[in-house]
């Protein structure tokens, strides 16, 4: 199994630190808004990486943080006149709705910056003690010149970075590349006590502290979008390696951008669609399929056409699955004949090619190609013979073996969920009739957390997935 390592810029054979185990950290969202389609790319890609590692027999410990206090969260809170924690809590809830809609599994741990202040402060103190950081007027900065490898991940010599860095007039930093580990509190901002006065952590230090706390000083994989290479991940390397005195990460993996009209989709450019609105138009699963239809290190352009294509391709898969499910119920109830034994044995080369594609730096585009070839062969086979239930079942299993790795075809399982939703709505109606509005609201919130929106109409309650 080979992955492209941004640190060495080569595809490298994957060898975990401990046999059979993988420690993986993915930078999570800053929670001040609904996530956009670009943010969904790393979520989906690295969810597939995790699933594939598990398929190959590894036990994966997967950590993804929430940045729940920073400038953007605070700005949003001030705009609304509410506490920053309320903004963070609201958008963490919204994150889960989208993540679950996209079939992205929860991480084993989703730590928050504000819940790791002791670890963050301890790390900043260590850096100060070792001379890698200095305090100026309530702020603490990392001294980049003290870390000779600074620039190693983004492959830029420190002199070039210094020449390119902006120098503010009132800058109190020793060097323009130095970055904040701790920011002294400004009036009205949330603050925590520290040896340098009240303040809050810089963005980069939280990931170093949380990765170290939950996964250990050296981890196997650290991932995120390519815009995180510099400065975020570069700074993480500098902080962690200086504080801990050992290698931080063995494999750095970064996805390419999701573009729109060939420029990066981003909040600051304003050229974004939220995952929520894209899902309303095309469905969450079409978004997932679309993301996986390209290699994760290739730029991908978001367009109506490509989303419609993804939707259509997904429908072809669902049709094949429904036909097979019908045959599993209604096919001939007998053992497999010779043709069927040969046919089901012919699945093995597909499996090998699927694994080959995924082993080659997670080539989901080729893997999806193999899945479609398999589906075509199964469609042809089933229509040319009168299949047994067993042959249909084995074909279905093979399709789901691939689909589960890619996290596709999960809508099937939703049939039972639909019933559960109907039941919950009925209970809510009962509660309303009995004027138990607290219970009714609680059920509405639970449904919302499942990604279900209710609409009270004259004809009764309607619901939809968002
Ligand atoms: P942010 O909230 O901006 O820190 O982004 C959260 C995650 O989304 C990070 O891993 C980013 O690298 C990633 N990301 C943001 N915009 C895009 C994009 N247009 N394409 C791919 N990944 C992105
Ligand atoms: Zn991070």
PDB file of N, CA, C and O in Angstrom, residues 72-96:
ATOM      1  N   UNK A  72     -12.734  33.942  13.862  1.00  0.00           N
ATOM      2  CA  UNK A  72     -13.984  33.859  13.091  1.00  0.00           C
ATOM      3  C   UNK A  72     -15.181  33.514  13.979  1.00  0.00           C
ATOM      4  O   UNK A  72     -16.272  34.042  13.801  1.00  0.00           O
ATOM      5  N   UNK A  73     -14.949  32.608  14.917  1.00  0.00           N
ATOM      6  CA  UNK A  73     -16.027  32.232  15.845  1.00  0.00           C
ATOM      7  C   UNK A  73     -16.418  33.455  16.682  1.00  0.00           C
ATOM      8  O   UNK A  73     -17.604  33.741  16.875  1.00  0.00           O
ATOM      9  N   UNK A  74     -15.389  34.175  17.150  1.00  0.00           N
ATOM     10  CA  UNK A  74     -15.648  35.341  18.008  1.00  0.00           C
ATOM     11  C   UNK A  74     -16.370  36.435  17.216  1.00  0.00           C
ATOM     12  O   UNK A  74     -17.330  37.041  17.695  1.00  0.00           O
ATOM     13  N   UNK A  75     -15.931  36.647  15.967  1.00  0.00           N
ATOM     14  CA  UNK A  75     -16.573  37.680  15.136  1.00  0.00           C
ATOM     15  C   UNK A  75     -18.051  37.362  14.935  1.00  0.00           C
ATOM     16  O   UNK A  75     -18.924  38.201  15.085  1.00  0.00           O
ATOM     17  N   UNK A  76     -18.315  36.106  14.616  1.00  0.00           N
ATOM     18  CA  UNK A  76     -19.702  35.687  14.387  1.00  0.00           C
ATOM     19  C   UNK A  76     -20.548  35.883  15.659  1.00  0.00           C
ATOM     20  O   UNK A  76     -21.687  36.333  15.598  1.00  0.00           O
ATOM     21  N   UNK A  77     -19.939  35.543  16.810  1.00  0.00           N
ATOM     22  CA  UNK A  77     -20.660  35.696  18.078  1.00  0.00           C
ATOM     23  C   UNK A  77     -20.976  37.168  18.328  1.00  0.00           C
ATOM     24  O   UNK A  77     -22.095  37.508  18.741  1.00  0.00           O
ATOM     25  N   UNK A  78     -20.008  38.034  18.048  1.00  0.00           N
ATOM     26  CA  UNK A  78     -20.239  39.469  18.236  1.00  0.00           C
ATOM     27  C   UNK A  78     -21.321  39.988  17.302  1.00  0.00           C
ATOM     28  O   UNK A  78     -22.154  40.800  17.700  1.00  0.00           O
ATOM     29  N   UNK A  79     -21.314  39.510  16.061  1.00  0.00           N
ATOM     30  CA  UNK A  79     -22.347  39.920  15.098  1.00  0.00           C
ATOM     31  C   UNK A  79     -23.743  39.591  15.624  1.00  0.00           C
ATOM     32  O   UNK A  79     -24.683  40.352  15.473  1.00  0.00           O
ATOM     33  N   UNK A  80     -23.852  38.415  16.225  1.00  0.00           N
ATOM     34  CA  UNK A  80     -25.168  37.968  16.695  1.00  0.00           C
ATOM     35  C   UNK A  80     -25.446  38.391  18.139  1.00  0.00           C
ATOM     36  O   UNK A  80     -26.549  38.156  18.646  1.00  0.00           O
ATOM     37  N   UNK A  81     -24.433  38.914  18.798  1.00  0.00           N
ATOM     38  CA  UNK A  81     -24.600  39.297  20.196  1.00  0.00           C
ATOM     39  C   UNK A  81     -24.823  38.113  21.122  1.00  0.00           C
ATOM     40  O   UNK A  81     -25.585  38.195  22.086  1.00  0.00           O
ATOM     41  N   UNK A  82     -24.167  37.000  20.812  1.00  0.00           N
ATOM     42  CA  UNK A  82     -24.285  35.821  21.683  1.00  0.00           C
ATOM     43  C   UNK A  82     -22.884  35.374  22.106  1.00  0.00           C
ATOM     44  O   UNK A  82     -21.887  35.883  21.607  1.00  0.00           O
ATOM     45  N   UNK A  83     -22.848  34.408  23.000  1.00  0.00           N
ATOM     46  CA  UNK A  83     -21.576  33.903  23.483  1.00  0.00           C
ATOM     47  C   UNK A  83     -20.907  33.059  22.386  1.00  0.00           C
ATOM     48  O   UNK A  83     -21.595  32.377  21.620  1.00  0.00           O
ATOM     49  N   UNK A  84     -19.565  33.082  22.339  1.00  0.00           N
ATOM     50  CA  UNK A  84     -18.864  32.307  21.298  1.00  0.00           C
ATOM     51  C   UNK A  84     -19.207  30.814  21.389  1.00  0.00           C
ATOM     52  O   UNK A  84     -19.291  30.103  20.387  1.00  0.00           O
ATOM     53  N   UNK A  85     -19.425  30.358  22.652  1.00  0.00           N
ATOM     54  CA  UNK A  85     -19.678  28.926  22.854  1.00  0.00           C
ATOM     55  C   UNK A  85     -21.009  28.500  22.218  1.00  0.00           C
ATOM     56  O   UNK A  85     -21.178  27.352  21.799  1.00  0.00           O
ATOM     57  N   UNK A  86     -21.926  29.444  22.152  1.00  0.00           N
ATOM     58  CA  UNK A  86     -23.232  29.141  21.530  1.00  0.00           C
ATOM     59  C   UNK A  86     -23.059  28.934  20.018  1.00  0.00           C
ATOM     60  O   UNK A  86     -23.649  28.019  19.434  1.00  0.00           O
ATOM     61  N   UNK A  87     -22.219  29.791  19.414  1.00  0.00           N
ATOM     62  CA  UNK A  87     -21.937  29.653  17.970  1.00  0.00           C
ATOM     63  C   UNK A  87     -21.276  28.299  17.715  1.00  0.00           C
ATOM     64  O   UNK A  87     -21.672  27.547  16.820  1.00  0.00           O
ATOM     65  N   UNK A  88     -20.253  27.993  18.521  1.00  0.00           N
ATOM     66  CA  UNK A  88     -19.523  26.742  18.314  1.00  0.00           C
ATOM     67  C   UNK A  88     -20.459  25.539  18.462  1.00  0.00           C
ATOM     68  O   UNK A  88     -20.479  24.648  17.605  1.00  0.00           O
ATOM     69  N   UNK A  89     -21.272  25.548  19.523  1.00  0.00           N
ATOM     70  CA  UNK A  89     -22.174  24.408  19.753  1.00  0.00           C
ATOM     71  C   UNK A  89     -23.154  24.258  18.590  1.00  0.00           C
ATOM     72  O   UNK A  89     -23.428  23.140  18.124  1.00  0.00           O
ATOM     73  N   UNK A  90     -23.664  25.389  18.096  1.00  0.00           N
ATOM     74  CA  UNK A  90     -24.638  25.334  17.001  1.00  0.00           C
ATOM     75  C   UNK A  90     -24.026  24.710  15.748  1.00  0.00           C
ATOM     76  O   UNK A  90     -24.594  23.819  15.132  1.00  0.00           O
ATOM     77  N   UNK A  91     -22.798  25.150  15.405  1.00  0.00           N
ATOM     78  CA  UNK A  91     -22.226  24.665  14.147  1.00  0.00           C
ATOM     79  C   UNK A  91     -21.574  23.292  14.272  1.00  0.00           C
ATOM     80  O   UNK A  91     -21.354  22.625  13.267  1.00  0.00           O
ATOM     81  N   UNK A  92     -21.303  22.872  15.486  1.00  0.00           N
ATOM     82  CA  UNK A  92     -20.867  21.483  15.665  1.00  0.00           C
ATOM     83  C   UNK A  92     -22.063  20.564  15.370  1.00  0.00           C
ATOM     84  O   UNK A  92     -21.950  19.568  14.665  1.00  0.00           O
ATOM     85  N   UNK A  93     -23.218  20.955  15.860  1.00  0.00           N
ATOM     86  CA  UNK A  93     -24.441  20.189  15.605  1.00  0.00           C
ATOM     87  C   UNK A  93     -24.716  20.121  14.096  1.00  0.00           C
ATOM     88  O   UNK A  93     -25.031  19.065  13.556  1.00  0.00           O
ATOM     89  N   UNK A  94     -24.561  21.274  13.443  1.00  0.00           N
ATOM     90  CA  UNK A  94     -24.799  21.322  11.990  1.00  0.00           C
ATOM     91  C   UNK A  94     -23.755  20.491  11.236  1.00  0.00           C
ATOM     92  O   UNK A  94     -24.063  19.861  10.232  1.00  0.00           O
ATOM     93  N   UNK A  95     -22.522  20.503  11.748  1.00  0.00           N
ATOM     94  CA  UNK A  95     -21.467  19.697  11.108  1.00  0.00           C
ATOM     95  C   UNK A  95     -21.885  18.222  11.079  1.00  0.00           C
ATOM     96  O   UNK A  95     -21.769  17.551  10.058  1.00  0.00           O
ATOM     97  N   UNK A  96     -22.385  17.745  12.215  1.00  0.00           N
ATOM     98  CA  UNK A  96     -22.750  16.328  12.281  1.00  0.00           C
ATOM     99  C   UNK A  96     -23.894  15.996  11.314  1.00  0.00           C
ATOM    100  O   UNK A  96     -23.930  14.911  10.740  1.00  0.00           O
TER     101      UNK A  96
END
